[in-house]
Short mmCIF file of C-alpha atoms and ligand atoms in Angstrom, two decimals:
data_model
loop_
_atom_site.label_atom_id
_atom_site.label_comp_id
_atom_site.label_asym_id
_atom_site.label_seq_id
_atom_site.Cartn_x
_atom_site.Cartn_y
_atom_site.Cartn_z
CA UNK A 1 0.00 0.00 0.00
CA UNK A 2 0.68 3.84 -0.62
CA UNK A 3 0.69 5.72 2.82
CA UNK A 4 1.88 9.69 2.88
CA UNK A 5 3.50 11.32 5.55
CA UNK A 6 2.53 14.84 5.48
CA UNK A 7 5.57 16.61 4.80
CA UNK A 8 5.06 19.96 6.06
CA UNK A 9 7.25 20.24 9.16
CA UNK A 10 8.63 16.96 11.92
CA UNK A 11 9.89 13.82 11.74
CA UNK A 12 8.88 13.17 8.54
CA UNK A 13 11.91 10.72 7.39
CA UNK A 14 11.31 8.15 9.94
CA UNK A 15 8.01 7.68 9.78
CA UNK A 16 8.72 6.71 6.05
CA UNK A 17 11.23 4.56 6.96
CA UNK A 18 8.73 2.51 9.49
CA UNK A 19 6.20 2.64 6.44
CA UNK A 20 9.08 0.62 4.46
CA UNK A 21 10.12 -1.38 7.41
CA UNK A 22 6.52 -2.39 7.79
CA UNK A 23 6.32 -3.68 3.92
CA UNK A 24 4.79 -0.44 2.24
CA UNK A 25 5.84 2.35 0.33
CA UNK A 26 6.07 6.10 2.15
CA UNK A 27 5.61 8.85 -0.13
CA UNK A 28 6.34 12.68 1.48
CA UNK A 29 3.39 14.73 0.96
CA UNK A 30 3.74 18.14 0.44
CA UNK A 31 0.34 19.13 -1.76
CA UNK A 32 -3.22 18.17 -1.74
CA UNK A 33 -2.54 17.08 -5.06
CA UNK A 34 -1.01 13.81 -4.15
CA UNK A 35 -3.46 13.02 -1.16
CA UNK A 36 -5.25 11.34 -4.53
CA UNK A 37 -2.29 8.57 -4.39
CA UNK A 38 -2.12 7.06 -1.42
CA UNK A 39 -3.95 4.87 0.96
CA UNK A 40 -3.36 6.50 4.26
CA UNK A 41 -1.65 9.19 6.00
CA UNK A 42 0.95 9.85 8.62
CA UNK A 43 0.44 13.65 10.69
CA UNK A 44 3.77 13.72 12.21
CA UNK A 45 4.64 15.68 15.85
CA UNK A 46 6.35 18.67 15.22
CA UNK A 47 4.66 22.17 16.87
CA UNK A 48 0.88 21.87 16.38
CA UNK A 49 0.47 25.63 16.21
CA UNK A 50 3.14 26.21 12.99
CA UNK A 51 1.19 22.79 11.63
CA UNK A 52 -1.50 24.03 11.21
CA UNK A 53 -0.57 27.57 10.14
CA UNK A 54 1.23 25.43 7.38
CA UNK A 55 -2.12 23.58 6.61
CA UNK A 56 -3.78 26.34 6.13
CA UNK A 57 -1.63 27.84 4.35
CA UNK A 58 -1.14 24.96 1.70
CA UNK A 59 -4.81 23.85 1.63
CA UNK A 60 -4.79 20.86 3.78
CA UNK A 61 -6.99 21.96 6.27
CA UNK A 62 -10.31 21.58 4.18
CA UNK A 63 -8.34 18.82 2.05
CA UNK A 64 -8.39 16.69 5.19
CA UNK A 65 -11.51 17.70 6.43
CA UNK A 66 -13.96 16.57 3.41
CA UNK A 67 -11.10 13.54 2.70
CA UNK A 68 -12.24 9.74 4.37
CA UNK A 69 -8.38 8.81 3.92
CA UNK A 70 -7.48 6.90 7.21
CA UNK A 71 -5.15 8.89 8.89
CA UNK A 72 -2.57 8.15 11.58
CA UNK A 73 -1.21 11.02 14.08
CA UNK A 74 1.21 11.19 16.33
CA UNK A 75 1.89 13.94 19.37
CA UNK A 76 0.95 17.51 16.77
CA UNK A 77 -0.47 15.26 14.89
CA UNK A 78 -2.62 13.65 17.37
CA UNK A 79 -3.84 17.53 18.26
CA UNK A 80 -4.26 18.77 14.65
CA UNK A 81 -6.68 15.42 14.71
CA UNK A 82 -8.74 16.41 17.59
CA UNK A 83 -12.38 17.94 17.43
CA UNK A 84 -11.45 19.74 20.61
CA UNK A 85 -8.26 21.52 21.69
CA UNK A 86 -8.31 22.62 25.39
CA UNK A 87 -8.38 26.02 25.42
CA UNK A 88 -8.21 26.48 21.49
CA UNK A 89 -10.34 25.81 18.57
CA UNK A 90 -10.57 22.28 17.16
CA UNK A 91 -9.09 21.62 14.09
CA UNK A 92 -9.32 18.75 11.37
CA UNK A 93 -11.90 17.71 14.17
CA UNK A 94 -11.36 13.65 13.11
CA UNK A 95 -10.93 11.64 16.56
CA UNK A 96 -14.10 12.80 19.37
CA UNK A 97 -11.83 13.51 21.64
CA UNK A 98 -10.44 16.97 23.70
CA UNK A 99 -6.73 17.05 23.89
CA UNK A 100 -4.74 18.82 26.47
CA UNK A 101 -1.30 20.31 25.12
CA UNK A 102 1.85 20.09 26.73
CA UNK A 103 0.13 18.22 29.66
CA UNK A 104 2.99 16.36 31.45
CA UNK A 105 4.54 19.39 33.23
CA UNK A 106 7.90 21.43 33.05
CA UNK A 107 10.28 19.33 35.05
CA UNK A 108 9.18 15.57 33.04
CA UNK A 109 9.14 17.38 29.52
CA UNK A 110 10.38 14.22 27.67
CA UNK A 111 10.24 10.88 28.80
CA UNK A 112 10.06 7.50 28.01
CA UNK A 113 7.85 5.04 29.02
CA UNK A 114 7.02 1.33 28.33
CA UNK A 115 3.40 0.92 27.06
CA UNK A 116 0.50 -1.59 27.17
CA UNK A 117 -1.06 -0.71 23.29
CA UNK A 118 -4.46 -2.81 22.72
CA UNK A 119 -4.60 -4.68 19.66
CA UNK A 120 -0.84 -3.94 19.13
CA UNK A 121 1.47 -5.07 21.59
CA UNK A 122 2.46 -4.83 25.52
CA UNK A 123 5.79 -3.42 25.38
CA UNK A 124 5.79 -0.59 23.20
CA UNK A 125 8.74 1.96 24.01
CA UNK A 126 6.92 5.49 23.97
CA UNK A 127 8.74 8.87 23.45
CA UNK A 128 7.08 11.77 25.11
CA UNK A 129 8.24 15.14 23.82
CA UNK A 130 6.40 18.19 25.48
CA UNK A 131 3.55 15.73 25.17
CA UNK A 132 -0.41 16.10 24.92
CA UNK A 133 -2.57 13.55 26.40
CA UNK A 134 -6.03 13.09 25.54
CA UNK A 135 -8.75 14.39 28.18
CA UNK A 136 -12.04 13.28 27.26
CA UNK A 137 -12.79 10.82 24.41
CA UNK A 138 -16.82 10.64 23.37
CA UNK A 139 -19.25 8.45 21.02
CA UNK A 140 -17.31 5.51 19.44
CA UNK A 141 -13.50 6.45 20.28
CA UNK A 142 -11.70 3.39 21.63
CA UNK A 143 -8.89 3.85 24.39
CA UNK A 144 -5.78 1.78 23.19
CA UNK A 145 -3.39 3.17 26.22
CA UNK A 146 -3.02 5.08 29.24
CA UNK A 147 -0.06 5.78 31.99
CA UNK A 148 -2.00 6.42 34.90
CA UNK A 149 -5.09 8.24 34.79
CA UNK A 150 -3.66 9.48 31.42
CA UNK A 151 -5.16 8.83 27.88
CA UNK A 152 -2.08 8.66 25.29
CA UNK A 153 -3.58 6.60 22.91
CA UNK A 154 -6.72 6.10 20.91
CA UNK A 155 -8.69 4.99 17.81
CA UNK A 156 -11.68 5.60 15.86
CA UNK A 157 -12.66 3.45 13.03
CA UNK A 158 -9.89 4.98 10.39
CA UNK A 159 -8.31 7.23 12.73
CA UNK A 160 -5.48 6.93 15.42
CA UNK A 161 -3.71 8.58 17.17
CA UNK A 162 -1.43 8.94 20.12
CA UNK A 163 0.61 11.46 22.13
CA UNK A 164 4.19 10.11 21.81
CA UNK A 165 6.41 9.86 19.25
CA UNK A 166 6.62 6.05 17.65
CA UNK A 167 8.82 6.80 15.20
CA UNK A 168 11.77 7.75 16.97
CA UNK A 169 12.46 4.59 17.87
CA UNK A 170 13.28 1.45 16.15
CA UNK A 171 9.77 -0.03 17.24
CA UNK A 172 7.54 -0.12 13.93
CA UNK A 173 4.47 -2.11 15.41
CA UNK A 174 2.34 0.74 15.68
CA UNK A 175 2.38 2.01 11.95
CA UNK A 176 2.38 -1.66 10.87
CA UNK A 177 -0.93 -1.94 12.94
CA UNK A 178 -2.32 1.51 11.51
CA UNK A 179 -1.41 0.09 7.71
CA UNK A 180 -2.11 -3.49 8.19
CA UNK A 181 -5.31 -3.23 9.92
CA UNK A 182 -7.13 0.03 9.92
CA UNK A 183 -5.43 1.20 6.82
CA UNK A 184 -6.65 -2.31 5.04
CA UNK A 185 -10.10 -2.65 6.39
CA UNK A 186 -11.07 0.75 5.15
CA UNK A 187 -9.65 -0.06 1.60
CA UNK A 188 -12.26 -3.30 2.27
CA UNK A 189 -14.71 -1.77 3.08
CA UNK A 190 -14.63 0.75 -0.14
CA UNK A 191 -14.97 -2.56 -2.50
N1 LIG B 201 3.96 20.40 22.36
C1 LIG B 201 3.68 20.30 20.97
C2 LIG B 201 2.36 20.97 20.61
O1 LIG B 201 1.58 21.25 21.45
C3 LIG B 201 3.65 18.87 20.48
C4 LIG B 201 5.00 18.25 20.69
C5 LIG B 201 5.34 17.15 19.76
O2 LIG B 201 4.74 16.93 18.70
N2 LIG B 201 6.38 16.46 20.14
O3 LIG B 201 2.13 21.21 19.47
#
């Protein structure tokens, strides 16, 4: 399968490389144009503030919004995902859930942390970077993973998303899960 990584600002190179290391091909996307080629799409962390002033500024805001293309983000990504920012407008308003920005405090702003993933695996390694976690999730949103009382995962039909950053380590379970199974039942489903 064809999954993009929007290309706009983050760590755009290694999420492409854990699209290839799961079996598929990454392709950077940097216009709307191309959103017609692939399968599924990556919103990579990054600052979720310049994101989205980027998105706006090269189209993808409404692009995304009126597209059904599964997408997958991660940390700015998650946010530019949610339907409710604390404190801030919503955005691509994808995932029924409020996120809270920057919520693990000055003094633990990155950390890692071993992670209990549903449907994916037990020991995922997460990398929190002046993380968001996820403070209310509605309707059909399923929680995938929490560190205490703390939502940092979650999915909804096509869409997941989570607070930490996959993709900077060598762990590529997650986006295999997102391509393999959400990304492939939706193609499925459009048959
Ligand atoms: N703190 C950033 C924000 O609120 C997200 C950080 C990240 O993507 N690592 O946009």
């Amino acid at each position: 399968m064809k999954i993009g990584v929007l290309a706009l600002q983050g760590a755009v190179r290694e999420h492409l490389k854990h699209i290839e290391l799961s079996g598929h091909e990454g392709i950077a996307v940097k216009h709307v144009e191309q959103l017609k080629d692939i399968d599924g799409l990556i919103l990579p962390g990054g600052e979720s503030t310049t994101l989205r002033r980027l998105m706006n500024l090269y189209g993808f805001k409404e692009a995304l919004q009126q597209s059904d293309l599964p997408m997958f983000g991660t940390c700015a990504g998650l946010i530019v995902m949610a339907k409710d920012i604390v404190g801030e407008e919503g955005y691509l308003n994808k995932l029924d859930i409020s996120v809270q920005r920057n919520s693990f405090g000055r003094q633990v702003d990155s950390f890692e942390s071993e992670l209990d993933v549903k449907d994916v695996a037990a020991d995922i390694e997460g990398v929190f970077i002046r993380a968001p976690h996820i403070a209310e999730v509605h309707g059909n949103v399923s929680i995938l993973s929490k560190i205490g009382e703390k939502i940092v995962a979650v999915q909804e039909g096509r869409y997941l998303g989570v607070s930490f950053h996959p993709e900077l380590t060598d762990d590529y379970r997650i986006t295999r899960y997102f391509i393999n199974h959400i990304v492939k039942t939706t193609l499925s489903e459009k048959v």
